[in-house]
Amino acid sequence: MSSTYARFDTVFLLSRFAGAKYSPLWPSSSSSSSSSSHSSLLSSGTHLRAKPNSRLRSVTAASSGPIIAGSESIEIKSLPTKPIEGQKTGTSGLRKKVKVFMQDNYLANWIQALFNSLPLEDYKDATLVLGGDGRYFNKEASQIIIKIAAGNGVGKILVGQEGILSTPAVSAVIRKRKANGGFIMSASHNPGGPEYDWGIKTVDDDESPNLSDPYINFQFNYSSGQPAPESITDKIYGNTLSISEIKVAEIPDIDLSHVGVTKYGNFSVEVIDPVSDYLELMEDVFDFDLIRGLLSRSDFGFMFDAMHAVTGAYAKPIFVDNLGAKPDSISNGVPLEDFGHGHPDPNLTYAKDLVDVMYRDDGPDFGAASDGDGDRNMVLGNKFFVTPSDSVAMIAANAQEAIPYFRAGPKGLARSMPTSGALDRVAEKLKLPFFEVPTGWKFFGNLMDAGKLSICGEESFGTGSDHIREKDGIWAVLAWLSILAHRNKDKKPGEKLVSVADVVNEYWATYGRNFFSRYDYEECESEGANKMIEYLRDIVAKSKAGENYGNYVLQFADDFSYTDPVDGSVASKQGVRFVFTDGSRIIFRLSGTGSAGATVRIYIEQFEPDVSKHDVDAQIALKPLIGSFLSCIVCIKAEGVYREGEAHCHYMREKTILCHMVLMKGELGS
Ligand code: VG1
Ligand code: CO
């Protein structure tokens, strides 16, 4: 038992629940297996009923919504448990197969370990937000999280109706209602259902440098100078390895189907409408009248694919009811537990139905899709795909004139390291502060809180701004619609409209084009993947500026390290990069979001200022770089470790003849 835990326990007993009956052990009642050395919250706790003598009562409506029912006090039980291996968070929280999470106490242990890791003042009587993308197991998970939160002395949980809240909406709710933090039940773009993934989004791994991420590290920590989150996530992991007890409130399952407040003693749960706070924020950021003018034109076609994921709950209220889009412009608009057997990843392969419609001659003028939890976006014009690296640069270049929130001009711009350098050129031209941060949205937060950053993005279909502290899929769609609406606002019916392709081509002509692609080697054996990165680090250590790699001259090679300009914290080993004198780059890193094995990501970029070459397909434009670099470095120098093979192009999911190494399961390191 850690000292944090002991300290917490004492305070817990003496203050918040003074007087409440505290059982040192999980009761040997019929529902739990008293004979075993640990008990399951999933098998017993989720079906916890109010203690027989608790008096439910109806009470009058409160300002925040009708109070449905409540009881005067809650009983806190202690559920014995045992440590479970492997509960370490990655780029975006803890992500595993749902079957793993459904194991006895797996989720409960982790949630308790989280509370054990935080100072009491961070959650005692605090308000926390709980939401998710509607995937399989979220309903059961909601009940587990609520009961443990109550058991640990949290004052109030704001939960989206049916457990639904997109990731950006959770951030918006936390900020608007000044909540102390929140949980997001999502494995993002990973598929859902009994055989697939589940996740809980939190702050990143042990190298996270900031406290502004609204999850688990609780925003108010930031201003009061509490320990850095890497220490918190480290602590959570440490606590998962020593946990012996889970604190659970003995309350019934909360009815998540109706908006309203349920009270149990000093603890309350408010079920909130998932859309209203977020919609209100969008109305502040954008000019809805301007966008409505575009969407209601008969000569402008719009299509949004919610991929049966969380934005299904937002698309109709926002695009149809508020902005005048036609009801049939929303496809797959109902959130489903298994995303309709789909893979809620908005790229050219998994949003294929949308792509097919958009690539028809008579297809719509603008199309977009969003991922499982609504923080990613894909933007398409008619027969035109905008890469995420280009998209953020184009939004930044047009923001001031088209989006009211940026009327005074963006404060600064930032991208993740592997994202193409297109945004850098916008920052240079607009003379704006510019930052390059490691992969993962949390790194943008400190910069935003310090007033240094307004618009940022990642190559992985993530775009956003400082209106919240998460990437935001619907925000990106509204940003693009604003740009198009602004450009077309004076166009008469029948006049040719400025298209997505026009905006992009004009941008390339002004700034040049950064050809960019990413390739993923999925389900690699972890040991082999680590070996490969070690091997590349070795090459980096020996490399010298001026060396020739085919026709490319090395400017520098390193393993990316980031020092946060706000708090000075350092994140190291964030990706091996080779940068050439013409601005071309090749980057290697391991994914931190997979649910099984390792995924190797390779990012390739080449800058082309010549407008006559901007029309070339990215795969063709990048071929010389891929060929000369990878053949000479990886395949020859690492001979024996890497062999010929195929990777998947991140955007197309097509098998691509790329660096010709096989990292697939079992084939490496033998
Ligand atoms: C991936 C992306 C990264 C993104 C992260 C979370 O991480 O590359 O850019 O921030 O997913 O996105 P990794 O470590 O697998 O490369 V989401 O939509 O899952 O919150
Ligand atoms: Co996501």
PDB file of N, CA and C in Angstrom, residues 271-344:
ATOM      1  N   VAL A 271     -27.037  13.709 -15.658  1.00  0.00           N
ATOM      2  CA  VAL A 271     -27.019  13.253 -17.050  1.00  0.00           C
ATOM      3  C   VAL A 271     -27.310  14.475 -17.918  1.00  0.00           C
ATOM      4  N   ILE A 272     -26.377  14.791 -18.818  1.00  0.00           N
ATOM      5  CA  ILE A 272     -26.522  16.022 -19.615  1.00  0.00           C
ATOM      6  C   ILE A 272     -26.740  15.703 -21.092  1.00  0.00           C
ATOM      7  N   ASP A 273     -27.349  16.656 -21.771  1.00  0.00           N
ATOM      8  CA  ASP A 273     -27.491  16.545 -23.222  1.00  0.00           C
ATOM      9  C   ASP A 273     -26.088  16.645 -23.829  1.00  0.00           C
ATOM     10  N   PRO A 274     -25.691  15.677 -24.667  1.00  0.00           N
ATOM     11  CA  PRO A 274     -24.306  15.673 -25.156  1.00  0.00           C
ATOM     12  C   PRO A 274     -23.974  16.805 -26.114  1.00  0.00           C
ATOM     13  N   VAL A 275     -25.017  17.431 -26.684  1.00  0.00           N
ATOM     14  CA  VAL A 275     -24.763  18.373 -27.787  1.00  0.00           C
ATOM     15  C   VAL A 275     -24.740  19.841 -27.354  1.00  0.00           C
ATOM     16  N   SER A 276     -25.593  20.229 -26.399  1.00  0.00           N
ATOM     17  CA  SER A 276     -25.871  21.659 -26.236  1.00  0.00           C
ATOM     18  C   SER A 276     -24.651  22.523 -25.886  1.00  0.00           C
ATOM     19  N   ASP A 277     -23.822  22.103 -24.938  1.00  0.00           N
ATOM     20  CA  ASP A 277     -22.653  22.935 -24.584  1.00  0.00           C
ATOM     21  C   ASP A 277     -21.708  23.067 -25.778  1.00  0.00           C
ATOM     22  N   TYR A 278     -21.536  21.963 -26.481  1.00  0.00           N
ATOM     23  CA  TYR A 278     -20.623  21.965 -27.625  1.00  0.00           C
ATOM     24  C   TYR A 278     -21.159  22.843 -28.758  1.00  0.00           C
ATOM     25  N   LEU A 279     -22.445  22.716 -29.017  1.00  0.00           N
ATOM     26  CA  LEU A 279     -23.065  23.521 -30.077  1.00  0.00           C
ATOM     27  C   LEU A 279     -22.931  25.008 -29.765  1.00  0.00           C
ATOM     28  N   GLU A 280     -23.168  25.346 -28.519  1.00  0.00           N
ATOM     29  CA  GLU A 280     -23.058  26.747 -28.104  1.00  0.00           C
ATOM     30  C   GLU A 280     -21.643  27.287 -28.378  1.00  0.00           C
ATOM     31  N   LEU A 281     -20.641  26.452 -28.085  1.00  0.00           N
ATOM     32  CA  LEU A 281     -19.258  26.854 -28.332  1.00  0.00           C
ATOM     33  C   LEU A 281     -19.015  27.051 -29.837  1.00  0.00           C
ATOM     34  N   MET A 282     -19.521  26.124 -30.646  1.00  0.00           N
ATOM     35  CA  MET A 282     -19.332  26.245 -32.097  1.00  0.00           C
ATOM     36  C   MET A 282     -19.977  27.532 -32.633  1.00  0.00           C
ATOM     37  N   GLU A 283     -21.131  27.891 -32.036  1.00  0.00           N
ATOM     38  CA  GLU A 283     -21.799  29.124 -32.471  1.00  0.00           C
ATOM     39  C   GLU A 283     -20.976  30.352 -32.117  1.00  0.00           C
ATOM     40  N   ASP A 284     -20.198  30.258 -31.052  1.00  0.00           N
ATOM     41  CA  ASP A 284     -19.315  31.371 -30.677  1.00  0.00           C
ATOM     42  C   ASP A 284     -18.121  31.467 -31.614  1.00  0.00           C
ATOM     43  N   VAL A 285     -17.600  30.320 -32.007  1.00  0.00           N
ATOM     44  CA  VAL A 285     -16.367  30.291 -32.801  1.00  0.00           C
ATOM     45  C   VAL A 285     -16.631  30.692 -34.252  1.00  0.00           C
ATOM     46  N   PHE A 286     -17.736  30.176 -34.805  1.00  0.00           N
ATOM     47  CA  PHE A 286     -17.994  30.356 -36.241  1.00  0.00           C
ATOM     48  C   PHE A 286     -19.174  31.296 -36.491  1.00  0.00           C
ATOM     49  N   ASP A 287     -19.251  31.761 -37.731  1.00  0.00           N
ATOM     50  CA  ASP A 287     -20.383  32.570 -38.170  1.00  0.00           C
ATOM     51  C   ASP A 287     -21.410  31.609 -38.777  1.00  0.00           C
ATOM     52  N   PHE A 288     -22.379  31.186 -37.968  1.00  0.00           N
ATOM     53  CA  PHE A 288     -23.347  30.190 -38.444  1.00  0.00           C
ATOM     54  C   PHE A 288     -24.184  30.728 -39.610  1.00  0.00           C
ATOM     55  N   ASP A 289     -24.463  32.035 -39.598  1.00  0.00           N
ATOM     56  CA  ASP A 289     -25.250  32.589 -40.716  1.00  0.00           C
ATOM     57  C   ASP A 289     -24.498  32.436 -42.032  1.00  0.00           C
ATOM     58  N   LEU A 290     -23.188  32.704 -41.957  1.00  0.00           N
ATOM     59  CA  LEU A 290     -22.355  32.591 -43.162  1.00  0.00           C
ATOM     60  C   LEU A 290     -22.382  31.151 -43.694  1.00  0.00           C
ATOM     61  N   ILE A 291     -22.194  30.196 -42.784  1.00  0.00           N
ATOM     62  CA  ILE A 291     -22.168  28.778 -43.200  1.00  0.00           C
ATOM     63  C   ILE A 291     -23.547  28.346 -43.701  1.00  0.00           C
ATOM     64  N   ARG A 292     -24.580  28.830 -43.030  1.00  0.00           N
ATOM     65  CA  ARG A 292     -25.945  28.480 -43.450  1.00  0.00           C
ATOM     66  C   ARG A 292     -26.196  28.961 -44.874  1.00  0.00           C
ATOM     67  N   GLY A 293     -25.658  30.135 -45.184  1.00  0.00           N
ATOM     68  CA  GLY A 293     -25.804  30.684 -46.532  1.00  0.00           C
ATOM     69  C   GLY A 293     -25.243  29.729 -47.583  1.00  0.00           C
ATOM     70  N   LEU A 294     -24.119  29.085 -47.248  1.00  0.00           N
ATOM     71  CA  LEU A 294     -23.501  28.146 -48.201  1.00  0.00           C
ATOM     72  C   LEU A 294     -24.286  26.838 -48.258  1.00  0.00           C
ATOM     73  N   LEU A 295     -24.584  26.282 -47.078  1.00  0.00           N
ATOM     74  CA  LEU A 295     -25.219  24.955 -47.045  1.00  0.00           C
ATOM     75  C   LEU A 295     -26.637  24.970 -47.616  1.00  0.00           C
ATOM     76  N   SER A 296     -27.268  26.130 -47.620  1.00  0.00           N
ATOM     77  CA  SER A 296     -28.630  26.146 -48.157  1.00  0.00           C
ATOM     78  C   SER A 296     -28.660  26.472 -49.658  1.00  0.00           C
ATOM     79  N   ARG A 297     -27.509  26.703 -50.257  1.00  0.00           N
ATOM     80  CA  ARG A 297     -27.475  26.952 -51.719  1.00  0.00           C
ATOM     81  C   ARG A 297     -27.840  25.675 -52.468  1.00  0.00           C
ATOM     82  N   SER A 298     -28.597  25.829 -53.516  1.00  0.00           N
ATOM     83  CA  SER A 298     -28.958  24.631 -54.290  1.00  0.00           C
ATOM     84  C   SER A 298     -27.783  24.160 -55.151  1.00  0.00           C
ATOM     85  N   ASP A 299     -26.795  25.035 -55.369  1.00  0.00           N
ATOM     86  CA  ASP A 299     -25.650  24.633 -56.202  1.00  0.00           C
ATOM     87  C   ASP A 299     -24.443  24.197 -55.358  1.00  0.00           C
ATOM     88  N   PHE A 300     -24.672  23.907 -54.082  1.00  0.00           N
ATOM     89  CA  PHE A 300     -23.577  23.415 -53.239  1.00  0.00           C
ATOM     90  C   PHE A 300     -24.002  22.106 -52.581  1.00  0.00           C
ATOM     91  N   GLY A 301     -23.261  21.060 -52.864  1.00  0.00           N
ATOM     92  CA  GLY A 301     -23.595  19.749 -52.289  1.00  0.00           C
ATOM     93  C   GLY A 301     -22.693  19.421 -51.106  1.00  0.00           C
ATOM     94  N   PHE A 302     -23.300  18.920 -50.020  1.00  0.00           N
ATOM     95  CA  PHE A 302     -22.575  18.643 -48.780  1.00  0.00           C
ATOM     96  C   PHE A 302     -22.881  17.224 -48.320  1.00  0.00           C
ATOM     97  N   MET A 303     -21.878  16.560 -47.766  1.00  0.00           N
ATOM     98  CA  MET A 303     -22.089  15.203 -47.255  1.00  0.00           C
ATOM     99  C   MET A 303     -21.208  14.992 -46.024  1.00  0.00           C
ATOM    100  N   PHE A 304     -21.787  14.469 -44.951  1.00  0.00           N
ATOM    101  CA  PHE A 304     -21.000  14.167 -43.753  1.00  0.00           C
ATOM    102  C   PHE A 304     -21.230  12.715 -43.373  1.00  0.00           C
ATOM    103  N   ASP A 305     -20.141  11.984 -43.208  1.00  0.00           N
ATOM    104  CA  ASP A 305     -20.232  10.576 -42.835  1.00  0.00           C
ATOM    105  C   ASP A 305     -19.814  10.421 -41.372  1.00  0.00           C
ATOM    106  N   ALA A 306     -20.794  10.114 -40.523  1.00  0.00           N
ATOM    107  CA  ALA A 306     -20.501   9.982 -39.083  1.00  0.00           C
ATOM    108  C   ALA A 306     -19.971   8.590 -38.744  1.00  0.00           C
ATOM    109  N   MET A 307     -19.900   7.703 -39.721  1.00  0.00           N
ATOM    110  CA  MET A 307     -19.312   6.367 -39.563  1.00  0.00           C
ATOM    111  C   MET A 307     -19.943   5.582 -38.400  1.00  0.00           C
ATOM    112  N   HIS A 308     -21.212   5.836 -38.124  1.00  0.00           N
ATOM    113  CA  HIS A 308     -21.918   5.186 -37.005  1.00  0.00           C
ATOM    114  C   HIS A 308     -21.173   5.387 -35.688  1.00  0.00           C
ATOM    115  N   ALA A 309     -20.439   6.479 -35.616  1.00  0.00           N
ATOM    116  CA  ALA A 309     -19.673   6.765 -34.410  1.00  0.00           C
ATOM    117  C   ALA A 309     -20.280   7.976 -33.703  1.00  0.00           C
ATOM    118  N   VAL A 310     -19.525   8.577 -32.795  1.00  0.00           N
ATOM    119  CA  VAL A 310     -20.137   9.539 -31.868  1.00  0.00           C
ATOM    120  C   VAL A 310     -20.669  10.791 -32.564  1.00  0.00           C
ATOM    121  N   THR A 311     -20.062  11.214 -33.681  1.00  0.00           N
ATOM    122  CA  THR A 311     -20.563  12.441 -34.307  1.00  0.00           C
ATOM    123  C   THR A 311     -21.946  12.236 -34.913  1.00  0.00           C
ATOM    124  N   GLY A 312     -22.407  10.972 -34.960  1.00  0.00           N
ATOM    125  CA  GLY A 312     -23.798  10.734 -35.343  1.00  0.00           C
ATOM    126  C   GLY A 312     -24.748  11.505 -34.432  1.00  0.00           C
ATOM    127  N   ALA A 313     -24.362  11.658 -33.172  1.00  0.00           N
ATOM    128  CA  ALA A 313     -25.214  12.381 -32.224  1.00  0.00           C
ATOM    129  C   ALA A 313     -25.169  13.891 -32.448  1.00  0.00           C
ATOM    130  N   TYR A 314     -24.148  14.362 -33.136  1.00  0.00           N
ATOM    131  CA  TYR A 314     -23.941  15.806 -33.298  1.00  0.00           C
ATOM    132  C   TYR A 314     -24.303  16.305 -34.695  1.00  0.00           C
ATOM    133  N   ALA A 315     -24.175  15.416 -35.693  1.00  0.00           N
ATOM    134  CA  ALA A 315     -24.277  15.865 -37.083  1.00  0.00           C
ATOM    135  C   ALA A 315     -25.643  16.462 -37.408  1.00  0.00           C
ATOM    136  N   LYS A 316     -26.714  15.756 -37.036  1.00  0.00           N
ATOM    137  CA  LYS A 316     -28.035  16.280 -37.394  1.00  0.00           C
ATOM    138  C   LYS A 316     -28.337  17.588 -36.654  1.00  0.00           C
ATOM    139  N   PRO A 317     -28.169  17.622 -35.316  1.00  0.00           N
ATOM    140  CA  PRO A 317     -28.454  18.894 -34.631  1.00  0.00           C
ATOM    141  C   PRO A 317     -27.634  20.067 -35.187  1.00  0.00           C
ATOM    142  N   ILE A 318     -26.380  19.816 -35.545  1.00  0.00           N
ATOM    143  CA  ILE A 318     -25.540  20.930 -35.973  1.00  0.00           C
ATOM    144  C   ILE A 318     -25.725  21.237 -37.462  1.00  0.00           C
ATOM    145  N   PHE A 319     -25.472  20.233 -38.304  1.00  0.00           N
ATOM    146  CA  PHE A 319     -25.475  20.528 -39.747  1.00  0.00           C
ATOM    147  C   PHE A 319     -26.887  20.691 -40.320  1.00  0.00           C
ATOM    148  N   VAL A 320     -27.802  19.854 -39.873  1.00  0.00           N
ATOM    149  CA  VAL A 320     -29.146  19.895 -40.459  1.00  0.00           C
ATOM    150  C   VAL A 320     -30.028  20.913 -39.727  1.00  0.00           C
ATOM    151  N   ASP A 321     -30.197  20.711 -38.415  1.00  0.00           N
ATOM    152  CA  ASP A 321     -31.155  21.545 -37.685  1.00  0.00           C
ATOM    153  C   ASP A 321     -30.687  22.997 -37.562  1.00  0.00           C
ATOM    154  N   ASN A 322     -29.386  23.204 -37.424  1.00  0.00           N
ATOM    155  CA  ASN A 322     -28.901  24.573 -37.227  1.00  0.00           C
ATOM    156  C   ASN A 322     -28.346  25.227 -38.464  1.00  0.00           C
ATOM    157  N   LEU A 323     -27.765  24.435 -39.360  1.00  0.00           N
ATOM    158  CA  LEU A 323     -27.077  25.057 -40.494  1.00  0.00           C
ATOM    159  C   LEU A 323     -27.765  24.812 -41.832  1.00  0.00           C
ATOM    160  N   GLY A 324     -28.899  24.146 -41.788  1.00  0.00           N
ATOM    161  CA  GLY A 324     -29.716  24.053 -42.996  1.00  0.00           C
ATOM    162  C   GLY A 324     -29.282  23.018 -44.022  1.00  0.00           C
ATOM    163  N   ALA A 325     -28.377  22.097 -43.649  1.00  0.00           N
ATOM    164  CA  ALA A 325     -28.027  21.039 -44.604  1.00  0.00           C
ATOM    165  C   ALA A 325     -29.225  20.101 -44.767  1.00  0.00           C
ATOM    166  N   LYS A 326     -29.275  19.436 -45.912  1.00  0.00           N
ATOM    167  CA  LYS A 326     -30.402  18.518 -46.138  1.00  0.00           C
ATOM    168  C   LYS A 326     -30.255  17.290 -45.232  1.00  0.00           C
ATOM    169  N   PRO A 327     -31.395  16.761 -44.736  1.00  0.00           N
ATOM    170  CA  PRO A 327     -31.316  15.591 -43.839  1.00  0.00           C
ATOM    171  C   PRO A 327     -30.542  14.432 -44.455  1.00  0.00           C
ATOM    172  N   ASP A 328     -30.654  14.243 -45.785  1.00  0.00           N
ATOM    173  CA  ASP A 328     -29.959  13.098 -46.372  1.00  0.00           C
ATOM    174  C   ASP A 328     -28.473  13.368 -46.629  1.00  0.00           C
ATOM    175  N   SER A 329     -27.984  14.514 -46.189  1.00  0.00           N
ATOM    176  CA  SER A 329     -26.546  14.779 -46.351  1.00  0.00           C
ATOM    177  C   SER A 329     -25.727  14.125 -45.228  1.00  0.00           C
ATOM    178  N   ILE A 330     -26.411  13.557 -44.235  1.00  0.00           N
ATOM    179  CA  ILE A 330     -25.695  12.866 -43.149  1.00  0.00           C
ATOM    180  C   ILE A 330     -25.792  11.365 -43.405  1.00  0.00           C
ATOM    181  N   SER A 331     -24.660  10.696 -43.495  1.00  0.00           N
ATOM    182  CA  SER A 331     -24.740   9.243 -43.647  1.00  0.00           C
ATOM    183  C   SER A 331     -24.165   8.548 -42.416  1.00  0.00           C
ATOM    184  N   ASN A 332     -24.625   7.337 -42.189  1.00  0.00           N
ATOM    185  CA  ASN A 332     -24.232   6.552 -41.009  1.00  0.00           C
ATOM    186  C   ASN A 332     -24.359   7.394 -39.741  1.00  0.00           C
ATOM    187  N   GLY A 333     -25.501   8.077 -39.621  1.00  0.00           N
ATOM    188  CA  GLY A 333     -25.668   9.083 -38.579  1.00  0.00           C
ATOM    189  C   GLY A 333     -26.163   8.580 -37.237  1.00  0.00           C
ATOM    190  N   VAL A 334     -26.236   7.275 -37.058  1.00  0.00           N
ATOM    191  CA  VAL A 334     -26.673   6.758 -35.749  1.00  0.00           C
ATOM    192  C   VAL A 334     -25.496   6.053 -35.075  1.00  0.00           C
ATOM    193  N   PRO A 335     -25.077   6.520 -33.888  1.00  0.00           N
ATOM    194  CA  PRO A 335     -23.972   5.833 -33.198  1.00  0.00           C
ATOM    195  C   PRO A 335     -24.358   4.394 -32.854  1.00  0.00           C
ATOM    196  N   LEU A 336     -23.505   3.463 -33.163  1.00  0.00           N
ATOM    197  CA  LEU A 336     -23.761   2.047 -32.860  1.00  0.00           C
ATOM    198  C   LEU A 336     -22.590   1.473 -32.064  1.00  0.00           C
ATOM    199  N   GLU A 337     -22.903   0.472 -31.236  1.00  0.00           N
ATOM    200  CA  GLU A 337     -21.858  -0.089 -30.356  1.00  0.00           C
ATOM    201  C   GLU A 337     -20.691  -0.697 -31.127  1.00  0.00           C
ATOM    202  N   ASP A 338     -20.966  -1.185 -32.331  1.00  0.00           N
ATOM    203  CA  ASP A 338     -19.876  -1.773 -33.124  1.00  0.00           C
ATOM    204  C   ASP A 338     -19.619  -0.949 -34.382  1.00  0.00           C
ATOM    205  N   PHE A 339     -20.104   0.290 -34.391  1.00  0.00           N
ATOM    206  CA  PHE A 339     -19.926   1.190 -35.532  1.00  0.00           C
ATOM    207  C   PHE A 339     -20.440   0.539 -36.824  1.00  0.00           C
ATOM    208  N   GLY A 340     -21.516  -0.254 -36.689  1.00  0.00           N
ATOM    209  CA  GLY A 340     -22.082  -0.913 -37.864  1.00  0.00           C
ATOM    210  C   GLY A 340     -21.091  -1.856 -38.527  1.00  0.00           C
ATOM    211  N   HIS A 341     -20.331  -2.560 -37.723  1.00  0.00           N
ATOM    212  CA  HIS A 341     -19.259  -3.460 -38.193  1.00  0.00           C
ATOM    213  C   HIS A 341     -18.158  -2.696 -38.907  1.00  0.00           C
ATOM    214  N   GLY A 342     -18.136  -1.399 -38.781  1.00  0.00           N
ATOM    215  CA  GLY A 342     -17.143  -0.611 -39.521  1.00  0.00           C
ATOM    216  C   GLY A 342     -15.928  -0.300 -38.671  1.00  0.00           C
ATOM    217  N   HIS A 343     -14.992   0.358 -39.307  1.00  0.00           N
ATOM    218  CA  HIS A 343     -13.753   0.778 -38.667  1.00  0.00           C
ATOM    219  C   HIS A 343     -13.847   2.308 -38.667  1.00  0.00           C
ATOM    220  N   PRO A 344     -14.127   2.925 -37.513  1.00  0.00           N
ATOM    221  CA  PRO A 344     -14.468   4.356 -37.532  1.00  0.00           C
ATOM    222  C   PRO A 344     -13.244   5.255 -37.669  1.00  0.00           C
TER     223      PRO A 344
END
